[in-house]
PDB file of C-alpha atoms in Angstrom:
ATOM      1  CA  UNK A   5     100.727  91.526  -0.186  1.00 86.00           C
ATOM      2  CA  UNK A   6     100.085  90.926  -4.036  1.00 95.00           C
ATOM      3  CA  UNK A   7     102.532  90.039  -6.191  1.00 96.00           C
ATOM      4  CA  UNK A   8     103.361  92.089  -9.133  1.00 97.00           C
ATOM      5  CA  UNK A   9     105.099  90.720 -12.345  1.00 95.00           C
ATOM      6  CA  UNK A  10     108.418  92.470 -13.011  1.00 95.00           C
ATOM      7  CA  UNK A  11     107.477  95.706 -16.073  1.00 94.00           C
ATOM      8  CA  UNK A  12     108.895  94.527 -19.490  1.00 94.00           C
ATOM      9  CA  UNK A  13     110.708  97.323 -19.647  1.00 95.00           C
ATOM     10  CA  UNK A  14     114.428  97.065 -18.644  1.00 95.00           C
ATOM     11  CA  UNK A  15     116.241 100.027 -16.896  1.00 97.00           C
ATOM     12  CA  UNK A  16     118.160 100.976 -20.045  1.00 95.00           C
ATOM     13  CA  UNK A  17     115.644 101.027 -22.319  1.00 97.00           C
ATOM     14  CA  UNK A  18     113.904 103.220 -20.328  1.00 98.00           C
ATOM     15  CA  UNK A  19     116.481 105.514 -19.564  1.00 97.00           C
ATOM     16  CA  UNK A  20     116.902 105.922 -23.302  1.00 97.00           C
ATOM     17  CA  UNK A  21     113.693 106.700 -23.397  1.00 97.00           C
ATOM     18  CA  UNK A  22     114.044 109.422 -20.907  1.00 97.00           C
ATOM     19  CA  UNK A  23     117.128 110.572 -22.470  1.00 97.00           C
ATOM     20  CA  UNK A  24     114.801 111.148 -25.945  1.00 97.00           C
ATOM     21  CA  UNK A  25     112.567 113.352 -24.277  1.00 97.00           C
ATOM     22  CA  UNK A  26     115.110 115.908 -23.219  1.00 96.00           C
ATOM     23  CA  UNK A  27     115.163 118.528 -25.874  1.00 92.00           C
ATOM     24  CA  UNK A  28     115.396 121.478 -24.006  1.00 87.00           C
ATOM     25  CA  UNK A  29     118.583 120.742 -22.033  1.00 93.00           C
ATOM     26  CA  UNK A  30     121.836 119.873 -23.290  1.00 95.00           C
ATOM     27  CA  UNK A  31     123.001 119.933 -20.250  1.00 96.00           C
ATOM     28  CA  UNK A  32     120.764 117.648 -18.445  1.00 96.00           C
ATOM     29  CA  UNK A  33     121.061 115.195 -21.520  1.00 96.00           C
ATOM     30  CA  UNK A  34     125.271 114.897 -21.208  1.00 96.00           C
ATOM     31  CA  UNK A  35     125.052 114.636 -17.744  1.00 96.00           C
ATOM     32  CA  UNK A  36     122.604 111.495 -18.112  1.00 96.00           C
ATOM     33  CA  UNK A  37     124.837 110.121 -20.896  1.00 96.00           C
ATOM     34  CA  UNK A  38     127.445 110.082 -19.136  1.00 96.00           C
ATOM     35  CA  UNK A  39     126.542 108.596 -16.104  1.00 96.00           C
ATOM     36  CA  UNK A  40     124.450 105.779 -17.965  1.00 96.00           C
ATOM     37  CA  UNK A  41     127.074 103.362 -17.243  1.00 96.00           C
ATOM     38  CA  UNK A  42     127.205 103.642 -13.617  1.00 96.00           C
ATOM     39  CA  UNK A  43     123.064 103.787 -13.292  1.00 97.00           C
ATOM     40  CA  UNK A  44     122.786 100.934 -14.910  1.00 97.00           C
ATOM     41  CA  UNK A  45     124.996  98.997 -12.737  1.00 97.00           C
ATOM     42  CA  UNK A  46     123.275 100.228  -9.493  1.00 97.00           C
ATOM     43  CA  UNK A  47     120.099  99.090 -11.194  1.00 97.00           C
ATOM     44  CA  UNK A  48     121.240  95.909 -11.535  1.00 97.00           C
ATOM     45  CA  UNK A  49     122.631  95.861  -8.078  1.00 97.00           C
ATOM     46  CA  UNK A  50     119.151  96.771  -6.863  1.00 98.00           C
ATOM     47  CA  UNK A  51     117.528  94.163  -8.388  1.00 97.00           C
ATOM     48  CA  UNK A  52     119.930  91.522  -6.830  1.00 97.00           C
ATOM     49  CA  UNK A  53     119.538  92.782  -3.907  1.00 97.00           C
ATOM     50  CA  UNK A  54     115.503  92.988  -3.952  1.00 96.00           C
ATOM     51  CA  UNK A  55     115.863  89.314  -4.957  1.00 96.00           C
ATOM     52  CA  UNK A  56     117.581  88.208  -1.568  1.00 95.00           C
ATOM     53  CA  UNK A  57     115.434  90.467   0.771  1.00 95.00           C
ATOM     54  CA  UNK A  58     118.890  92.728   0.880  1.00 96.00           C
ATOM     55  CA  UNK A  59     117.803  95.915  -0.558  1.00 96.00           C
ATOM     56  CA  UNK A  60     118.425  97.644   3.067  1.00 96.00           C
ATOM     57  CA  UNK A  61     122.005  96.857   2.312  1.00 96.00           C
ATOM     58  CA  UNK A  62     121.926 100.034  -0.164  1.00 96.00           C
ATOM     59  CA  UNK A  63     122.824 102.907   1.530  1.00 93.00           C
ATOM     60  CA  UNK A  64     121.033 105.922   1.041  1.00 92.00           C
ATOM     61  CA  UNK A  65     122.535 109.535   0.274  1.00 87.00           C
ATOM     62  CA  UNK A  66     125.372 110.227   3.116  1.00 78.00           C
ATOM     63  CA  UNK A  67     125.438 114.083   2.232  1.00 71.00           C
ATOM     64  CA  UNK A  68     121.920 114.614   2.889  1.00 67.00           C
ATOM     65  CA  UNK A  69     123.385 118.341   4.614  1.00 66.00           C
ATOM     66  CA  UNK A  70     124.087 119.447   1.310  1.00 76.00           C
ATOM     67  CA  UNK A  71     121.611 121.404  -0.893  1.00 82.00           C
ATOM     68  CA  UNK A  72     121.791 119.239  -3.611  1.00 89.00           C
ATOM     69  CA  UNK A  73     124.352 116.399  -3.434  1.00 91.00           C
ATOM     70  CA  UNK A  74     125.920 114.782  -6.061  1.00 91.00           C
ATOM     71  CA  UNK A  75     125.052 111.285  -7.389  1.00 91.00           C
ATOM     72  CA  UNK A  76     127.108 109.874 -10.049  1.00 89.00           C
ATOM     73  CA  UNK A  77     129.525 111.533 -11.116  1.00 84.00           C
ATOM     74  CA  UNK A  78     128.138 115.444 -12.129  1.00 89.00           C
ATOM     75  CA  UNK A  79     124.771 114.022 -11.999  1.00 95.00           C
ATOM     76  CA  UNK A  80     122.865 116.000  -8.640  1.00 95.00           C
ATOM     77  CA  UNK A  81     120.112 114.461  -6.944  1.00 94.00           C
ATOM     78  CA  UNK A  82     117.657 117.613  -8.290  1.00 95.00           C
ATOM     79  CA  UNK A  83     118.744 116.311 -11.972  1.00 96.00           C
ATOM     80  CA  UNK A  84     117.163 112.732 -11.049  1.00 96.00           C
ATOM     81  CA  UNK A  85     114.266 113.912  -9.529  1.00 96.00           C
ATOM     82  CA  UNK A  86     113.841 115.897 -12.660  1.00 96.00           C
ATOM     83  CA  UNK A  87     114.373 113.303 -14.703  1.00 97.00           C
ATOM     84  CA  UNK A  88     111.560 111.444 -12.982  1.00 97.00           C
ATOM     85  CA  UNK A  89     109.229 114.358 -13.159  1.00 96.00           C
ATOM     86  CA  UNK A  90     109.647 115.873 -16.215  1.00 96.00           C
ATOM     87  CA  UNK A  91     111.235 112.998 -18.296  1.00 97.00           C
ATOM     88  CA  UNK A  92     109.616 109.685 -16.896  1.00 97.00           C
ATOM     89  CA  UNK A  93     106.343 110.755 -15.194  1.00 97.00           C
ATOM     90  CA  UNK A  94     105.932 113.625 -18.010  1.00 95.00           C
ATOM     91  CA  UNK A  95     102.615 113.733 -19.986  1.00 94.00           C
ATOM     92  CA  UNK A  96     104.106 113.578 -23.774  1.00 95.00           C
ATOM     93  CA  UNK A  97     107.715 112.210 -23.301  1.00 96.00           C
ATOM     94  CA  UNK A  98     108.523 108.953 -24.937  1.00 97.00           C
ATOM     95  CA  UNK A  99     108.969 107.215 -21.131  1.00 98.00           C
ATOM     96  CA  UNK A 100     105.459 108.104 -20.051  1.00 97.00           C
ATOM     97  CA  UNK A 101     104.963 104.946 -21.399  1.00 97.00           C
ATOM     98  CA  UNK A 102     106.574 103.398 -19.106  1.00 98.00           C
ATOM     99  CA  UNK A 103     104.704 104.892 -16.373  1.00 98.00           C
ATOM    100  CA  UNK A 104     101.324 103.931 -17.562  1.00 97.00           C
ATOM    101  CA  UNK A 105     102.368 100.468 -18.025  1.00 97.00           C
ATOM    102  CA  UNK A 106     103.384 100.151 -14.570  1.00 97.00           C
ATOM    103  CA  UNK A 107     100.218 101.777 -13.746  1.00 96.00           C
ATOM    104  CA  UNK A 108      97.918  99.732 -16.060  1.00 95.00           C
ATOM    105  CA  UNK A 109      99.814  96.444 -14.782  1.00 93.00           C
ATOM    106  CA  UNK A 110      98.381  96.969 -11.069  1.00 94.00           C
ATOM    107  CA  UNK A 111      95.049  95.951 -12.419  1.00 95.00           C
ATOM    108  CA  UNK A 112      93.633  98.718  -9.979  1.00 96.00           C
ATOM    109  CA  UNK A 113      94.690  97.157  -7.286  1.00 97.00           C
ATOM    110  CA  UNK A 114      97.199  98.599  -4.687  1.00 97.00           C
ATOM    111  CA  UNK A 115      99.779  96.060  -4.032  1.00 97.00           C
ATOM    112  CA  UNK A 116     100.924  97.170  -0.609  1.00 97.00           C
ATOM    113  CA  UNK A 117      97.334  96.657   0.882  1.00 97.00           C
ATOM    114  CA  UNK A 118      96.216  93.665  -0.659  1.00 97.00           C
ATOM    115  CA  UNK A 119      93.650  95.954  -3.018  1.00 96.00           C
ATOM    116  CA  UNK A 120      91.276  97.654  -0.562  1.00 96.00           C
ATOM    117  CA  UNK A 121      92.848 100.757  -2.302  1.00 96.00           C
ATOM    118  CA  UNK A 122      92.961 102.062  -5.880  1.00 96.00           C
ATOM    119  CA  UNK A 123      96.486 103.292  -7.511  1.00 96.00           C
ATOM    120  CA  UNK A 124      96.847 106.426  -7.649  1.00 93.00           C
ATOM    121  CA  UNK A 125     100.276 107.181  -8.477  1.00 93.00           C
ATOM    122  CA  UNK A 126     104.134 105.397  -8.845  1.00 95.00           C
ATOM    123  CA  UNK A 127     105.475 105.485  -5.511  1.00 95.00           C
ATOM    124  CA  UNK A 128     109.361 104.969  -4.880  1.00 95.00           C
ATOM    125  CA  UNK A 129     109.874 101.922  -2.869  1.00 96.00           C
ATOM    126  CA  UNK A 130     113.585 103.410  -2.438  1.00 95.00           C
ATOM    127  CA  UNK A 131     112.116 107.104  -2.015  1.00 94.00           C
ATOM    128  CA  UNK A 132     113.829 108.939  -4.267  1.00 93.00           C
ATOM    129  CA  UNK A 133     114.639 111.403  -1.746  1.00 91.00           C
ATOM    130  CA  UNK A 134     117.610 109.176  -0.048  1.00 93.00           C
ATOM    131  CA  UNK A 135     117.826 106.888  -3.069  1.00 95.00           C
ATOM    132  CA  UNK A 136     117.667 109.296  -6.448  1.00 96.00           C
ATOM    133  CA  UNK A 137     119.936 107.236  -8.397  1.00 97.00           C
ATOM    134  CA  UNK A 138     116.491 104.746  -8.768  1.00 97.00           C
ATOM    135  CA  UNK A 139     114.496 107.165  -9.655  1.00 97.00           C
ATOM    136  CA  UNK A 140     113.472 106.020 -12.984  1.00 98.00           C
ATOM    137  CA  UNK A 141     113.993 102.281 -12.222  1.00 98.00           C
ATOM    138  CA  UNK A 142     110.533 100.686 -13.351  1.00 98.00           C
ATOM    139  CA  UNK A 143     111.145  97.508 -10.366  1.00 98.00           C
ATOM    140  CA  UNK A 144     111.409 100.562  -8.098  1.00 97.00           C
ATOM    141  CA  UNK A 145     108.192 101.952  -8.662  1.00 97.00           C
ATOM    142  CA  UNK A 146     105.131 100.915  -7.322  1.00 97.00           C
ATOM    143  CA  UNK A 147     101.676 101.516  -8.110  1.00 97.00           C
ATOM    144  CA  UNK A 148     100.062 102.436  -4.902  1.00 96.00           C
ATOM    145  CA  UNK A 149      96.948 103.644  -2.923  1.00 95.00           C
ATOM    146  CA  UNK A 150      96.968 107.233  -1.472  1.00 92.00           C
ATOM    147  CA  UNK A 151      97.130 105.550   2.033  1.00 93.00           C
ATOM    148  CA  UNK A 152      99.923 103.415   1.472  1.00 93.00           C
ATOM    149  CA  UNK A 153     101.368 106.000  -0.433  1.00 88.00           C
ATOM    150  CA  UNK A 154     101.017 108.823   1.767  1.00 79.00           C
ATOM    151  CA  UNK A 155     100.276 107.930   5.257  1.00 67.00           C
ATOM    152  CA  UNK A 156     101.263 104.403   5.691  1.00 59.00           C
ATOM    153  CA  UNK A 157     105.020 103.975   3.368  1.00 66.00           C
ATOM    154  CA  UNK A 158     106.099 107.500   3.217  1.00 60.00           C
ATOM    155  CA  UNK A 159     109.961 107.522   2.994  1.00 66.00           C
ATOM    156  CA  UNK A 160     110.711 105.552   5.856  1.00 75.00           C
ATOM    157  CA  UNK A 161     114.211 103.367   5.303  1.00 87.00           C
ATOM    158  CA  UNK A 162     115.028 100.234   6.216  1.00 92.00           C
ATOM    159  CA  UNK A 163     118.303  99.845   8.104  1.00 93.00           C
ATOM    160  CA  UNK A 164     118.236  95.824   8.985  1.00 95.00           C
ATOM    161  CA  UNK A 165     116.361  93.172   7.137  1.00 95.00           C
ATOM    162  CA  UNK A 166     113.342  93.137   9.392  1.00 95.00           C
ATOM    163  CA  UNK A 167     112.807  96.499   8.926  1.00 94.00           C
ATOM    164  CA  UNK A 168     111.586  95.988   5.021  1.00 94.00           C
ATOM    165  CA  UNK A 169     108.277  96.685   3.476  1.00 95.00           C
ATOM    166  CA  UNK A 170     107.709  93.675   1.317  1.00 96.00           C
ATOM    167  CA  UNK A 171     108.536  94.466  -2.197  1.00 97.00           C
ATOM    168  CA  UNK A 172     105.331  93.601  -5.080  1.00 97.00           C
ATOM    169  CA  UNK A 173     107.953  92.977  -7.490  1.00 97.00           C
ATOM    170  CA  UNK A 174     110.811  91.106  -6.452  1.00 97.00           C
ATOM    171  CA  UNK A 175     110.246  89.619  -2.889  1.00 97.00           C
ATOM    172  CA  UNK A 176     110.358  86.032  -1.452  1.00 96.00           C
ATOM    173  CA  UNK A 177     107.084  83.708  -2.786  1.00 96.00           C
ATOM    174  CA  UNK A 178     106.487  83.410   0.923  1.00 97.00           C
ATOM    175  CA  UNK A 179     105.027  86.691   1.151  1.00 98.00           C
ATOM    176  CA  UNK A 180     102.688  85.908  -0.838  1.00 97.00           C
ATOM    177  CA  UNK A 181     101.739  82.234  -1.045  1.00 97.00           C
ATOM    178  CA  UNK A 182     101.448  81.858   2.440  1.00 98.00           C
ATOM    179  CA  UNK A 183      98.913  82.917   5.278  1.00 98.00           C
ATOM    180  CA  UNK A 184     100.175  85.317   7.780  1.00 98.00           C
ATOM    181  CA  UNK A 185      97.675  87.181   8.254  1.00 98.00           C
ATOM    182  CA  UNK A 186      94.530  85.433  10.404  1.00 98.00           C
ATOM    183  CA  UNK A 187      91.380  87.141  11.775  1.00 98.00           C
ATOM    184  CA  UNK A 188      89.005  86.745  14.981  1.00 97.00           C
ATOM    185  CA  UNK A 189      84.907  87.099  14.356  1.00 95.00           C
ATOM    186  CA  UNK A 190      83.860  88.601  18.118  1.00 93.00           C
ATOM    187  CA  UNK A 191      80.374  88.418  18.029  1.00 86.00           C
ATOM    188  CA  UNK A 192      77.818  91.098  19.169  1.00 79.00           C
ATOM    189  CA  UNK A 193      75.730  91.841  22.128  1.00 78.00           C
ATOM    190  CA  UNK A 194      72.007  93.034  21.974  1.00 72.00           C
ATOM    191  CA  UNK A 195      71.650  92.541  18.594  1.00 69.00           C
ATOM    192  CA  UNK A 196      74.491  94.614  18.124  1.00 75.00           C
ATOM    193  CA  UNK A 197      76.717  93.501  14.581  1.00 76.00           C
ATOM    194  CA  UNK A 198      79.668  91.638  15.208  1.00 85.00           C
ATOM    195  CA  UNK A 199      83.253  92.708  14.494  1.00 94.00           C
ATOM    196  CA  UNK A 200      86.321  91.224  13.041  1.00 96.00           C
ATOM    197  CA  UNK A 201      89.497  91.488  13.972  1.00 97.00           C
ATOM    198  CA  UNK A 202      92.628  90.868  11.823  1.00 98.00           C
ATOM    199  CA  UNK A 203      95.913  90.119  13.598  1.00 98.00           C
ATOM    200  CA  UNK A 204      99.357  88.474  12.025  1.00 98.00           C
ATOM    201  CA  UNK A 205     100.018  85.066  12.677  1.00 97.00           C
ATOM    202  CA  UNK A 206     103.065  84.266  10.129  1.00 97.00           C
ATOM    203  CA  UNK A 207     103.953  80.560  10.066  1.00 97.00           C
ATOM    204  CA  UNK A 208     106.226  78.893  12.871  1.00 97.00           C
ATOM    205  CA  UNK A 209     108.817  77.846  10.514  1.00 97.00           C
ATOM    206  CA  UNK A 210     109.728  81.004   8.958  1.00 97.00           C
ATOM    207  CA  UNK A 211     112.653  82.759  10.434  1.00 96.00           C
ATOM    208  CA  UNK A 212     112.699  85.550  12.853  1.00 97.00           C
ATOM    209  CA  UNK A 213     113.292  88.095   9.863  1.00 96.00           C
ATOM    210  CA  UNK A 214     110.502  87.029   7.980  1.00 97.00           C
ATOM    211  CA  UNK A 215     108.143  87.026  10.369  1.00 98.00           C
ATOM    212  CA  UNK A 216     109.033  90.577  11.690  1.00 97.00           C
ATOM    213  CA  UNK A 217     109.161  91.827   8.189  1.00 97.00           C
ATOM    214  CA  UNK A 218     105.399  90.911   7.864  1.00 97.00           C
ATOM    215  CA  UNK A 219     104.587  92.077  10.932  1.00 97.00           C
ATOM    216  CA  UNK A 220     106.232  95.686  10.093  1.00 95.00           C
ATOM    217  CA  UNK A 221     104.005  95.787   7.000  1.00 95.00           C
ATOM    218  CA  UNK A 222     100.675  95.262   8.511  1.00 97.00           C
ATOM    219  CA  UNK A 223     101.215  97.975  10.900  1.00 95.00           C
ATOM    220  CA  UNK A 224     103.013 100.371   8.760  1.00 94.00           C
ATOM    221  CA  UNK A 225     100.020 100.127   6.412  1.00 95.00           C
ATOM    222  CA  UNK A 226      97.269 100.171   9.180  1.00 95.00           C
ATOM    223  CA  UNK A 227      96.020  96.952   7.873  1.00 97.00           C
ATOM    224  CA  UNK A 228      94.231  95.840  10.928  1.00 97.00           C
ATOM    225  CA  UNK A 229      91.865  99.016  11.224  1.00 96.00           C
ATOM    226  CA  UNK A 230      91.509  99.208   7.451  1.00 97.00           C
ATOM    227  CA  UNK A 231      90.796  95.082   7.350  1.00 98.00           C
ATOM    228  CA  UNK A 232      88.150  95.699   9.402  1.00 97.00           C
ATOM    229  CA  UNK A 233      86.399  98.725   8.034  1.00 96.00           C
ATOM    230  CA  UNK A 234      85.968  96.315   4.982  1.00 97.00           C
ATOM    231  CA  UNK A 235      84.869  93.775   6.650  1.00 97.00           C
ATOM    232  CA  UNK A 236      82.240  95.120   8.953  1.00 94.00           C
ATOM    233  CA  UNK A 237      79.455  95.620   6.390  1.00 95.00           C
ATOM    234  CA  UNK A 238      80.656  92.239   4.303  1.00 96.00           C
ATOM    235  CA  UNK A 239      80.347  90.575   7.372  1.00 95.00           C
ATOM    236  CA  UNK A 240      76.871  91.303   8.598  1.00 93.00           C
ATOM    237  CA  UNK A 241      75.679  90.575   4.907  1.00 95.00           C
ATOM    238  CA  UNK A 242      76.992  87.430   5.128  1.00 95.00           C
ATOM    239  CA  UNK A 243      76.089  86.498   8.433  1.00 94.00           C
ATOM    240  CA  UNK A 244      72.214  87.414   7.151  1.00 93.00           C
ATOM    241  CA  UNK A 245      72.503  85.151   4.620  1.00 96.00           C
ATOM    242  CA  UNK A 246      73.922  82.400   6.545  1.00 95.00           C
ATOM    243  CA  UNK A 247      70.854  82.987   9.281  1.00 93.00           C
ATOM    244  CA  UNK A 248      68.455  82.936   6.124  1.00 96.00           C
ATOM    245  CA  UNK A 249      69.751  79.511   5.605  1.00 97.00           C
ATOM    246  CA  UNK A 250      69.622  77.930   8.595  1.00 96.00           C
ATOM    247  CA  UNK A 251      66.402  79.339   9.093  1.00 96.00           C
ATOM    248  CA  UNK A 252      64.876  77.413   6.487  1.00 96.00           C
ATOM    249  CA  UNK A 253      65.901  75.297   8.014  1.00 94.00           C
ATOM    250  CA  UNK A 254      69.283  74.118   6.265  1.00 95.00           C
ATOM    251  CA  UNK A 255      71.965  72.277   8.236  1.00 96.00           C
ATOM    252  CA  UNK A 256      74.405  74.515  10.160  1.00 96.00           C
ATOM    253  CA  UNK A 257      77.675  73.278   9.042  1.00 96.00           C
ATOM    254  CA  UNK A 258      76.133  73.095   5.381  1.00 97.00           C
ATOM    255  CA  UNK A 259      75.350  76.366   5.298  1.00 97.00           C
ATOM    256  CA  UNK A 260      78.809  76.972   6.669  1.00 97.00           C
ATOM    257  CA  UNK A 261      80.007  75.371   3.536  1.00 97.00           C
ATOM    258  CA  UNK A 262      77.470  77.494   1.019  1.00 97.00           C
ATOM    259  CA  UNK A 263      78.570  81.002   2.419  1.00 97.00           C
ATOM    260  CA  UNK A 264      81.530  81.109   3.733  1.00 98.00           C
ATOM    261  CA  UNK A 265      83.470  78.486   2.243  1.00 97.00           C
ATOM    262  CA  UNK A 266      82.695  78.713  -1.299  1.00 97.00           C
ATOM    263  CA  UNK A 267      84.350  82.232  -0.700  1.00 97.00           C
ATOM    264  CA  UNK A 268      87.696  81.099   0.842  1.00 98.00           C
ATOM    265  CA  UNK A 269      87.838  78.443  -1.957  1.00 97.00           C
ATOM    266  CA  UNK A 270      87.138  81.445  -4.789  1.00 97.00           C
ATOM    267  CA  UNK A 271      89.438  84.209  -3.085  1.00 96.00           C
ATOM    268  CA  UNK A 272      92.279  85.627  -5.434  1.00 95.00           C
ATOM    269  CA  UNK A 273      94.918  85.282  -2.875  1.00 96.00           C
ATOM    270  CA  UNK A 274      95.643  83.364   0.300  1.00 97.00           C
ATOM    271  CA  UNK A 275      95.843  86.445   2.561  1.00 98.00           C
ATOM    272  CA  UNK A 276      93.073  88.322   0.978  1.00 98.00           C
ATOM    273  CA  UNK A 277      91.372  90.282   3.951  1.00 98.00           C
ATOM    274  CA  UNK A 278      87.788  88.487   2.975  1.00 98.00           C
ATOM    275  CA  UNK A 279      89.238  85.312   3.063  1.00 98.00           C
ATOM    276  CA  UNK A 280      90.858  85.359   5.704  1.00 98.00           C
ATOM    277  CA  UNK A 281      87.137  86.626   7.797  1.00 98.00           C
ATOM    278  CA  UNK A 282      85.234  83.935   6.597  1.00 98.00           C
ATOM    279  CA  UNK A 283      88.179  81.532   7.902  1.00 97.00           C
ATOM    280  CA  UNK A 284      87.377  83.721  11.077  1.00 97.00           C
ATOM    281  CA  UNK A 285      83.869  83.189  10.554  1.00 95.00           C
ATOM    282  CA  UNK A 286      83.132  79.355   9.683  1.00 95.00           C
ATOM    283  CA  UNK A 287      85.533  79.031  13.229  1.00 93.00           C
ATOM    284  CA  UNK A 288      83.574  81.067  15.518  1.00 91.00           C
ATOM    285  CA  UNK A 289      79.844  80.028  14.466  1.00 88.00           C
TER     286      UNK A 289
END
């Protein structure tokens, strides 16, 4: 939904980083040096694969029976997780930096929904819990909303290309340069306000993938219901002023132009959900 610019920080850099923050566990620290090699490559691989819309070609932990598998090499999925908690996400360590970049770089805005929702917290776009080896990888973590977070991504995995969430950081330019999501203004009865209804509509030359990829997100992410909770109140404001307008009496299509278009011409993004409603609304008046 919006487009994120990759963090500045590579995955080495801030696994040394990490790595300077353990002082309490010699242990933990070997382990990590030891298996630097191989976590670097599969962050590497990750990014590739992010590129190409191919991250669902990672497969996630096989041994999920186990108590507490092992990664790379003597490295356990509980040491990763650890290493994000206490190491990365860790108020004091060196890497918290890192964190607070990531979250800073958002610019309050959650990604996932477009930014009807404020960040909250990093949220593993590979959940950590069947992907741990990208636990600390800054493209893997996403600044996110407590709905997208919580109740809308959770730590689903994809399995086939359409099944992917559309990744801030790394995905196609389609995503996000191009409408695919539209809306309907259904006007009300006896006074009653009107309501607006978002729906996708992804463009007829994209391929079947694509445009079930979009479709996945909007529904994963409730964006319909939440689309329109916004809009409801935005809408009858604008609709006032519009009324006020032609009242006075301006031309009908001019006043068209004054409210809602100067919006769609000013809106940050192509698919933003106010945007898209006075699209909705300049149609249906």
């Amino acid at each position: 939904m919006l487009k994120l610019k990759q963090p500045n920080y590579p995955y080495d850099h801030t696994l040394a980083l990490c790595c300077n923050g353990i002082t309490g566990n010699k242990e933990l620290l070997q382990k990590v040096n030891d298996g630097a090699t191989d976590l670097k490559a599969g962050a590497d691989v990750y990014e590739v694969s992010a590129s190409t819309g191919e991250l669902y070609t990672i497969k996630p932990l096989q041994n999920q029976d186990e108590d507490d598998p092992e990664i790379i090499k003597k490295l356990k999925k509980s040491d990763m997780i650890k290493l994000y908690s206490n190491y990365f996400a860790g108020k004091g360590k060196p890497a918290r930096i890192v964190y607070d970049a990531l979250m800073v770089a958002a610019d309050d805005k959650c990604p996932f929904c477009g930014g009807i929702g404020r960040p909250r917290n990093l949220d593993h776009f590979l959940p950590k819990a069947h992907f741990p080896q990208f636990s600390i990888v800054p493209i893997n973590l996403v600044p996110s909303c407590r709905d997208c977070n919580m109740d809308g991504k959770g730590e689903s995995v994809a399995t086939t290309e359409a099944e992917q969430l559309i990744h801030p950081y790394l995905d196609d330019n389609r995503f996000f340069n191009e409408q695919w999501i539209s809306a309907r203004y259904v006007s009300g009865r006896n006074n009653e306000p009107g309501v607006v209804e978002y729906f996708v509509s992804p463009p007829e030359h994209w391929k079947d993938a694509h445009k079930k990829r979009v479709i996945n997100h909007f529904n994963d992410f409730d964006l319909a219901l939440r689309y329109s909770k916004e809009a409801g109140p935005r809408s009858a404001l604008l609709l006032a002023q519009f009324q006020a307008l032609v009242n006075l009496p301006v031309e009908k299509n001019t006043a068209k132009e004054i409210i809602f278009q100067t919006i769609i011409d000013n809106s940050p993004f192509v698919n933003h959900w106010e945007r898209v409603m006075c699209i909705a609304m300049m149609s249906e008046l």
